Amino acid sequence: MTEGITTPGAGWRRADGPPAQKRQKRRRRRGGGRPGGEVAMVEEAEFTSYYGRPIIKPPVWKTPDVPLYLFLGGAAGSSSIMAALTDLTDRPALTRNARYVSGGAAIASVVFLVHDLGRPERFLHMLRVIKPTSPLSIGSYILAPFSAAAGATAAVELLGWFPRLKRFGGVVAALFGGPLATYTGVLFSNTAVPSWHAAYKELPFVFGASGMAAGGGITMALSPIEEAGPSRKMAVAGAAIELAAMHRVETGFGIVSEPYHEGKAGRLLRAAKSCTAAGAALTVVAGRRRAGAVAAGALLAAGSLLTRFGVFEAGMASARDPKYTVVPQRERLAARGNGPAPSVTR
């Protein structure tokens, strides 16, 4: 009855690979002996999990809903801050466009979030209780007032009603804009997903700066050149911070940084860096010309969007592969003197 479970190699396998018996046969067919005719007496070390199941449970968040929510929330938050600041410096066209971007992106982000949740009432249930230790709970209480204020401000701007209410709504949205753009980085790093959790200090900077690059780029592309100076400054500053913080995420955490370079996540993030760097450079060189501003804004927005997809895919990949859970645990044990240093062999 228990032979299929207890027999070595029968049920245990790597989460992304075939059972151990099949791998062993393949190695023997390849003549995998050591140089000089020596035969290994111990099998090559493998990171395994029971019946191919991941060691940790990957998040149930769906793509593209969650990456689009992250992108739109970041762009909305930074645009709301832009609108409030430019309203005080007499840039009516830039203020109007920033309010439209903030309100439209806020409403769209809520739509994608609700679609990911599956039923609209689940979002309302998240507001029944506030839990200060939960980034998800706090994020719900950031998103709800922000989206209401940003959406109402954009509607009043479009209709031309109540100018004082319009300014008040813009200030309220701006107060929640910064937390909205960064809380998702805290939310990701608060999970058990190895490649997100290791970068708990950097991900809020990546997401916030990416939102600055997107919001600055979009408002720069939509606004008159003579008023778009603040947008250009925000876009370039956000792109520079994003690239620096993302470099730290990709290189500073040993083995759990690997998923940011490999597979689909690696391709997305390489494209993101190219778009972001090109958009920032084009903003500096040609941002004061209409065609240059539009092209730079499109590149910056594309870079921000690709960054969110890339970070999402890298985390999911690290959750599926047992290696990224096992090796850091063994390294921590070895550092405390409680065990040998890990040997990484695939």
Tab-separated table of C-alpha atoms in Angstrom:
chain	number	residue	atom	x	y	z
A	1	MET	CA	0.000	0.000	0.000
A	2	THR	CA	2.786	2.429	0.865
A	3	GLU	CA	5.383	1.316	-1.642
A	4	GLY	CA	4.646	4.183	-4.065
A	5	ILE	CA	5.210	6.709	-1.310
A	6	THR	CA	8.090	5.269	0.687
A	7	THR	CA	10.222	3.860	-2.124
A	8	PRO	CA	13.097	6.319	-2.794
A	9	GLY	CA	12.538	8.098	-6.069
A	10	ALA	CA	8.979	6.832	-6.531
A	11	GLY	CA	7.122	9.944	-5.484
A	12	TRP	CA	9.806	12.507	-4.655
A	13	ARG	CA	10.909	14.801	-7.434
A	14	ARG	CA	11.990	18.317	-8.172
A	15	ALA	CA	9.043	20.711	-8.411
A	16	ASP	CA	9.850	21.536	-12.019
A	17	GLY	CA	11.260	18.165	-13.103
A	18	PRO	CA	10.564	14.435	-13.559
A	19	PRO	CA	10.828	11.750	-10.820
A	20	ALA	CA	14.292	10.909	-9.552
A	21	GLN	CA	14.327	7.423	-11.099
A	22	LYS	CA	13.995	8.847	-14.600
A	23	ARG	CA	16.760	11.381	-13.991
A	24	GLN	CA	18.993	8.604	-12.640
A	25	LYS	CA	18.435	6.505	-15.772
A	26	ARG	CA	19.254	9.446	-18.008
A	27	ARG	CA	22.517	10.050	-16.149
A	28	ARG	CA	23.477	6.376	-16.507
A	29	ARG	CA	22.717	6.369	-20.226
A	30	ARG	CA	25.016	9.350	-20.649
A	31	GLY	CA	27.806	7.404	-18.963
A	32	GLY	CA	28.014	9.838	-16.100
A	33	GLY	CA	31.090	8.379	-14.394
A	34	ARG	CA	33.940	10.433	-13.003
A	35	PRO	CA	37.288	10.918	-14.835
A	36	GLY	CA	39.603	7.960	-14.584
A	37	GLY	CA	36.833	5.407	-14.385
A	38	GLU	CA	35.710	6.311	-10.850
A	39	VAL	CA	32.051	5.728	-10.095
A	40	ALA	CA	30.226	8.074	-7.708
A	41	MET	CA	28.876	6.145	-4.714
A	42	VAL	CA	26.507	8.965	-3.706
A	43	GLU	CA	23.859	10.312	-6.014
A	44	GLU	CA	24.129	13.876	-7.223
A	45	ALA	CA	22.339	16.216	-4.793
A	46	GLU	CA	18.929	17.324	-5.938
A	47	PHE	CA	16.464	19.780	-4.471
A	48	THR	CA	13.280	17.798	-4.168
A	49	SER	CA	9.745	18.226	-2.992
A	50	TYR	CA	6.968	15.742	-2.371
A	51	TYR	CA	5.279	14.710	-5.613
A	52	GLY	CA	6.544	17.800	-7.381
A	53	ARG	CA	4.759	20.215	-5.067
A	54	PRO	CA	6.487	23.528	-4.222
A	55	ILE	CA	7.774	23.832	-0.664
A	56	ILE	CA	5.842	27.060	-0.197
A	57	LYS	CA	2.436	27.804	-1.643
A	58	PRO	CA	2.741	30.330	-4.500
A	59	PRO	CA	0.408	33.334	-4.340
A	60	VAL	CA	-2.926	32.876	-6.050
A	61	TRP	CA	-2.707	36.312	-7.705
A	62	LYS	CA	-3.410	36.216	-11.421
A	63	THR	CA	-1.650	37.748	-14.365
A	64	PRO	CA	-2.198	40.180	-16.056
A	65	ASP	CA	-4.605	41.521	-13.405
A	66	VAL	CA	-2.114	42.046	-10.590
A	67	PRO	CA	0.791	43.482	-12.661
A	68	LEU	CA	-1.649	45.885	-14.346
A	69	TYR	CA	-3.014	46.877	-10.948
A	70	LEU	CA	0.531	47.591	-9.756
A	71	PHE	CA	1.349	49.670	-12.833
A	72	LEU	CA	-1.871	51.694	-12.813
A	73	GLY	CA	-1.691	52.296	-9.066
A	74	GLY	CA	1.852	53.628	-9.325
A	75	ALA	CA	1.020	55.911	-12.243
A	76	ALA	CA	-2.127	57.157	-10.494
A	77	GLY	CA	-0.331	57.891	-7.226
A	78	SER	CA	2.512	59.862	-8.784
A	79	SER	CA	0.141	61.740	-11.102
A	80	SER	CA	-1.996	62.851	-8.153
A	81	ILE	CA	1.064	64.357	-6.493
A	82	MET	CA	1.993	66.041	-9.754
A	83	ALA	CA	-1.529	67.513	-10.080
A	84	ALA	CA	-1.514	68.947	-6.565
A	85	LEU	CA	1.916	70.547	-6.968
A	86	THR	CA	1.305	72.033	-10.415
A	87	ASP	CA	-2.056	73.398	-9.290
A	88	LEU	CA	-0.108	75.667	-6.943
A	89	THR	CA	2.301	76.839	-9.665
A	90	ASP	CA	-0.294	77.898	-12.255
A	91	ARG	CA	0.098	75.159	-14.867
A	92	PRO	CA	-3.552	74.557	-15.757
A	93	ALA	CA	-3.051	72.168	-18.687
A	94	LEU	CA	-0.572	69.961	-16.831
A	95	THR	CA	-2.776	70.000	-13.721
A	96	ARG	CA	-5.812	68.977	-15.733
A	97	ASN	CA	-4.006	66.155	-17.517
A	98	ALA	CA	-2.453	64.874	-14.302
A	99	ARG	CA	-5.896	64.753	-12.690
A	100	TYR	CA	-7.293	62.821	-15.646
A	101	VAL	CA	-4.415	60.333	-15.540
A	102	SER	CA	-4.713	59.936	-11.771
A	103	GLY	CA	-8.491	59.450	-11.772
A	104	GLY	CA	-8.605	57.190	-14.809
A	105	ALA	CA	-5.714	54.989	-13.663
A	106	ALA	CA	-7.172	54.773	-10.143
A	107	ILE	CA	-10.545	53.529	-11.364
A	108	ALA	CA	-8.921	51.104	-13.815
A	109	SER	CA	-6.658	49.711	-11.084
A	110	VAL	CA	-9.680	48.990	-8.879
A	111	VAL	CA	-11.336	47.189	-11.796
A	112	PHE	CA	-8.316	44.906	-12.272
A	113	LEU	CA	-8.076	44.280	-8.527
A	114	VAL	CA	-11.730	43.315	-8.263
A	115	HIS	CA	-11.367	41.066	-11.309
A	116	ASP	CA	-8.442	39.316	-9.637
A	117	LEU	CA	-10.476	38.851	-6.447
A	118	GLY	CA	-13.244	37.226	-8.472
A	119	ARG	CA	-16.232	38.906	-6.814
A	120	PRO	CA	-16.687	42.647	-6.122
A	121	GLU	CA	-17.924	42.102	-2.576
A	122	ARG	CA	-14.560	40.649	-1.598
A	123	PHE	CA	-13.026	44.112	-1.877
A	124	LEU	CA	-15.733	45.467	0.447
A	125	HIS	CA	-15.052	42.645	2.898
A	126	MET	CA	-11.414	43.782	3.030
A	127	LEU	CA	-12.628	47.092	4.489
A	128	ARG	CA	-14.590	45.582	7.359
A	129	VAL	CA	-11.554	45.277	9.636
A	130	ILE	CA	-8.327	47.261	9.763
A	131	LYS	CA	-5.220	45.326	10.767
A	132	PRO	CA	-2.159	47.577	11.240
A	133	THR	CA	0.286	44.661	10.889
A	134	SER	CA	-1.113	43.610	7.484
A	135	PRO	CA	0.110	45.485	4.382
A	136	LEU	CA	-2.928	44.142	2.500
A	137	SER	CA	-5.344	45.594	5.061
A	138	ILE	CA	-3.560	48.947	5.203
A	139	GLY	CA	-3.344	48.990	1.409
A	140	SER	CA	-7.103	48.580	1.160
A	141	TYR	CA	-7.559	51.648	3.338
A	142	ILE	CA	-5.127	53.541	1.113
A	143	LEU	CA	-6.709	52.469	-2.161
A	144	ALA	CA	-10.329	53.152	-1.187
A	145	PRO	CA	-10.018	56.862	-0.239
A	146	PHE	CA	-7.463	57.507	-2.955
A	147	SER	CA	-9.568	56.092	-5.768
A	148	ALA	CA	-12.649	57.937	-4.495
A	149	ALA	CA	-10.820	61.268	-4.244
A	150	ALA	CA	-8.905	60.911	-7.519
A	151	GLY	CA	-11.969	59.739	-9.440
A	152	ALA	CA	-14.157	62.533	-8.060
A	153	THR	CA	-11.494	65.146	-8.802
A	154	ALA	CA	-11.151	63.956	-12.392
A	155	ALA	CA	-14.941	64.003	-12.827
A	156	VAL	CA	-15.241	67.537	-11.410
A	157	GLU	CA	-12.356	68.637	-13.638
A	158	LEU	CA	-14.087	67.187	-16.686
A	159	LEU	CA	-17.438	68.790	-15.864
A	160	GLY	CA	-15.992	72.116	-14.762
A	161	TRP	CA	-17.923	72.190	-11.490
A	162	PHE	CA	-16.948	73.305	-7.971
A	163	PRO	CA	-13.351	74.559	-8.407
A	164	ARG	CA	-12.721	74.627	-4.648
A	165	LEU	CA	-13.932	71.059	-4.252
A	166	LYS	CA	-11.689	70.114	-7.157
A	167	ARG	CA	-8.632	71.476	-5.370
A	168	PHE	CA	-9.615	69.827	-2.070
A	169	GLY	CA	-10.092	66.452	-3.760
A	170	GLY	CA	-6.733	66.816	-5.470
A	171	VAL	CA	-4.984	67.436	-2.148
A	172	VAL	CA	-6.649	64.399	-0.553
A	173	ALA	CA	-5.616	62.215	-3.480
A	174	ALA	CA	-2.047	63.525	-3.290
A	175	LEU	CA	-1.826	62.652	0.424
A	176	PHE	CA	-2.620	59.024	-0.391
A	177	GLY	CA	-0.707	58.977	-3.696
A	178	GLY	CA	2.736	58.267	-2.282
A	179	PRO	CA	1.607	55.408	-0.017
A	180	LEU	CA	-0.417	53.923	-2.871
A	181	ALA	CA	2.615	53.847	-5.178
A	182	THR	CA	4.828	52.120	-2.594
A	183	TYR	CA	2.639	49.908	-0.409
A	184	THR	CA	2.498	47.168	-3.047
A	185	GLY	CA	6.258	46.744	-2.705
A	186	VAL	CA	5.779	46.253	1.041
A	187	LEU	CA	2.941	43.815	0.323
A	188	PHE	CA	5.084	41.684	-2.002
A	189	SER	CA	8.074	41.581	0.327
A	190	ASN	CA	5.851	40.628	3.283
A	191	THR	CA	5.089	37.265	1.672
A	192	ALA	CA	7.131	34.048	1.953
A	193	VAL	CA	8.091	34.241	-1.744
A	194	PRO	CA	11.925	34.094	-1.613
A	195	SER	CA	12.824	36.561	-4.378
A	196	TRP	CA	10.342	39.136	-3.071
A	197	HIS	CA	10.995	38.696	0.628
A	198	ALA	CA	14.774	39.076	0.315
A	199	ALA	CA	14.364	42.515	-1.310
A	200	TYR	CA	12.036	43.891	1.361
A	201	LYS	CA	13.988	47.154	1.570
A	202	GLU	CA	14.349	47.696	-2.160
A	203	LEU	CA	10.975	46.755	-3.657
A	204	PRO	CA	9.091	49.793	-2.252
A	205	PHE	CA	11.717	52.028	-3.890
A	206	VAL	CA	11.446	50.092	-7.155
A	207	PHE	CA	7.661	50.384	-7.253
A	208	GLY	CA	7.535	54.009	-6.101
A	209	ALA	CA	10.206	55.144	-8.548
A	210	SER	CA	8.621	53.128	-11.353
A	211	GLY	CA	5.358	54.933	-10.628
A	212	MET	CA	7.174	58.271	-10.816
A	213	ALA	CA	8.652	57.359	-14.192
A	214	ALA	CA	5.251	56.270	-15.522
A	215	GLY	CA	3.289	59.212	-14.133
A	216	GLY	CA	5.889	61.744	-15.219
A	217	GLY	CA	6.218	60.200	-18.661
A	218	ILE	CA	2.472	60.000	-19.348
A	219	THR	CA	1.715	63.550	-18.187
A	220	MET	CA	4.734	64.841	-20.108
A	221	ALA	CA	3.456	63.206	-23.304
A	222	LEU	CA	-0.042	64.665	-22.873
A	223	SER	CA	0.815	68.212	-21.790
A	224	PRO	CA	2.137	71.319	-23.567
A	225	ILE	CA	5.916	71.476	-23.679
A	226	GLU	CA	6.087	74.822	-21.883
A	227	GLU	CA	4.188	73.456	-18.867
A	228	ALA	CA	5.695	69.957	-18.720
A	229	GLY	CA	8.913	70.828	-16.872
A	230	PRO	CA	7.807	69.162	-13.587
A	231	SER	CA	6.807	66.037	-15.480
A	232	ARG	CA	10.205	65.796	-17.133
A	233	LYS	CA	11.968	66.156	-13.794
A	234	MET	CA	9.758	63.541	-12.129
A	235	ALA	CA	10.199	61.114	-15.020
A	236	VAL	CA	14.004	61.330	-15.095
A	237	ALA	CA	14.323	61.137	-11.298
A	238	GLY	CA	11.987	58.144	-11.129
A	239	ALA	CA	13.805	56.325	-13.920
A	240	ALA	CA	17.204	56.840	-12.261
A	241	ILE	CA	15.998	55.595	-8.872
A	242	GLU	CA	14.188	52.650	-10.434
A	243	LEU	CA	17.257	51.503	-12.354
A	244	ALA	CA	19.505	51.804	-9.297
A	245	ALA	CA	17.092	50.008	-6.953
A	246	MET	CA	16.329	47.298	-9.494
A	247	HIS	CA	20.057	46.666	-9.994
A	248	ARG	CA	20.337	46.029	-6.273
A	249	VAL	CA	17.389	43.620	-6.381
A	250	GLU	CA	18.917	41.719	-9.323
A	251	THR	CA	22.430	41.402	-7.903
A	252	GLY	CA	22.399	41.816	-4.135
A	253	PHE	CA	20.751	38.674	-2.748
A	254	GLY	CA	22.720	35.706	-3.992
A	255	ILE	CA	20.768	32.751	-5.278
A	256	VAL	CA	17.320	34.344	-4.795
A	257	SER	CA	18.314	37.053	-7.282
A	258	GLU	CA	18.600	34.391	-10.006
A	259	PRO	CA	14.922	34.440	-11.081
A	260	TYR	CA	15.268	38.110	-12.051
A	261	HIS	CA	17.763	37.064	-14.746
A	262	GLU	CA	16.296	33.813	-16.032
A	263	GLY	CA	13.397	32.783	-18.233
A	264	LYS	CA	10.396	34.974	-18.837
A	265	ALA	CA	11.156	37.302	-15.924
A	266	GLY	CA	14.669	37.918	-17.192
A	267	ARG	CA	13.431	38.807	-20.666
A	268	LEU	CA	10.787	41.164	-19.299
A	269	LEU	CA	13.208	42.944	-16.984
A	270	ARG	CA	15.877	43.354	-19.648
A	271	ALA	CA	13.268	44.951	-21.900
A	272	ALA	CA	12.101	47.108	-18.987
A	273	LYS	CA	15.590	48.432	-18.319
A	274	SER	CA	16.111	49.211	-21.983
A	275	CYS	CA	12.820	51.130	-22.221
A	276	THR	CA	13.363	53.009	-18.963
A	277	ALA	CA	16.945	54.015	-19.747
A	278	ALA	CA	16.065	55.026	-23.313
A	279	GLY	CA	13.034	57.003	-22.128
A	280	ALA	CA	15.041	58.885	-19.518
A	281	ALA	CA	17.815	59.685	-22.004
A	282	LEU	CA	15.329	60.825	-24.620
A	283	THR	CA	13.597	63.039	-22.051
A	284	VAL	CA	16.865	64.815	-21.331
A	285	VAL	CA	17.882	65.123	-24.976
A	286	ALA	CA	14.580	65.758	-26.754
A	287	GLY	CA	11.950	66.173	-24.051
A	288	ARG	CA	11.382	69.829	-24.951
A	289	ARG	CA	10.148	68.869	-28.414
A	290	ARG	CA	6.681	67.448	-29.000
A	291	ALA	CA	7.754	64.261	-30.763
A	292	GLY	CA	10.533	63.641	-28.252
A	293	ALA	CA	8.199	64.101	-25.292
A	294	VAL	CA	5.635	61.668	-26.700
A	295	ALA	CA	8.231	59.020	-27.536
A	296	ALA	CA	9.987	59.377	-24.185
A	297	GLY	CA	6.702	59.196	-22.299
A	298	ALA	CA	5.701	56.026	-24.137
A	299	LEU	CA	9.064	54.389	-23.410
A	300	LEU	CA	8.919	55.281	-19.716
A	301	ALA	CA	5.386	53.962	-19.365
A	302	ALA	CA	6.345	50.750	-21.176
A	303	GLY	CA	9.399	50.332	-18.946
A	304	SER	CA	7.306	50.754	-15.806
A	305	LEU	CA	4.735	48.236	-17.013
A	306	LEU	CA	7.393	45.667	-17.953
A	307	THR	CA	9.084	46.098	-14.570
A	308	ARG	CA	5.885	45.131	-12.764
A	309	PHE	CA	5.386	42.072	-14.968
A	310	GLY	CA	9.041	41.065	-14.567
A	311	VAL	CA	9.078	41.347	-10.772
A	312	PHE	CA	5.809	39.423	-10.597
A	313	GLU	CA	7.093	36.585	-12.786
A	314	ALA	CA	10.411	36.380	-10.908
A	315	GLY	CA	8.633	35.961	-7.592
A	316	MET	CA	6.335	33.283	-8.947
A	317	ALA	CA	9.311	31.383	-10.381
A	318	SER	CA	11.130	31.487	-7.037
A	319	ALA	CA	8.028	30.197	-5.238
A	320	ARG	CA	7.758	27.194	-7.584
A	321	ASP	CA	11.390	26.037	-7.321
A	322	PRO	CA	12.378	24.438	-3.964
A	323	LYS	CA	15.981	25.550	-4.416
A	324	TYR	CA	15.179	29.165	-3.615
A	325	THR	CA	13.606	28.144	-0.311
A	326	VAL	CA	16.068	25.433	0.749
A	327	VAL	CA	19.414	27.089	-0.019
A	328	PRO	CA	18.832	30.362	1.898
A	329	GLN	CA	17.620	28.346	4.905
A	330	ARG	CA	20.772	26.232	4.879
A	331	GLU	CA	22.931	29.309	4.474
A	332	ARG	CA	21.342	30.897	7.530
A	333	LEU	CA	21.874	27.708	9.544
A	334	ALA	CA	25.499	27.522	8.448
A	335	ALA	CA	26.057	31.175	9.349
A	336	ARG	CA	24.799	30.456	12.864
A	337	GLY	CA	27.045	27.411	13.129
A	338	ASN	CA	24.150	24.950	13.188
A	339	GLY	CA	24.904	23.065	10.030
A	340	PRO	CA	27.162	22.691	6.982
A	341	ALA	CA	27.192	25.192	4.158
A	342	PRO	CA	24.792	24.260	1.346
A	343	SER	CA	25.989	22.596	-1.830
A	344	VAL	CA	24.112	23.800	-4.888
A	345	THR	CA	23.896	21.145	-7.569
A	346	ARG	CA	21.205	20.908	-10.221
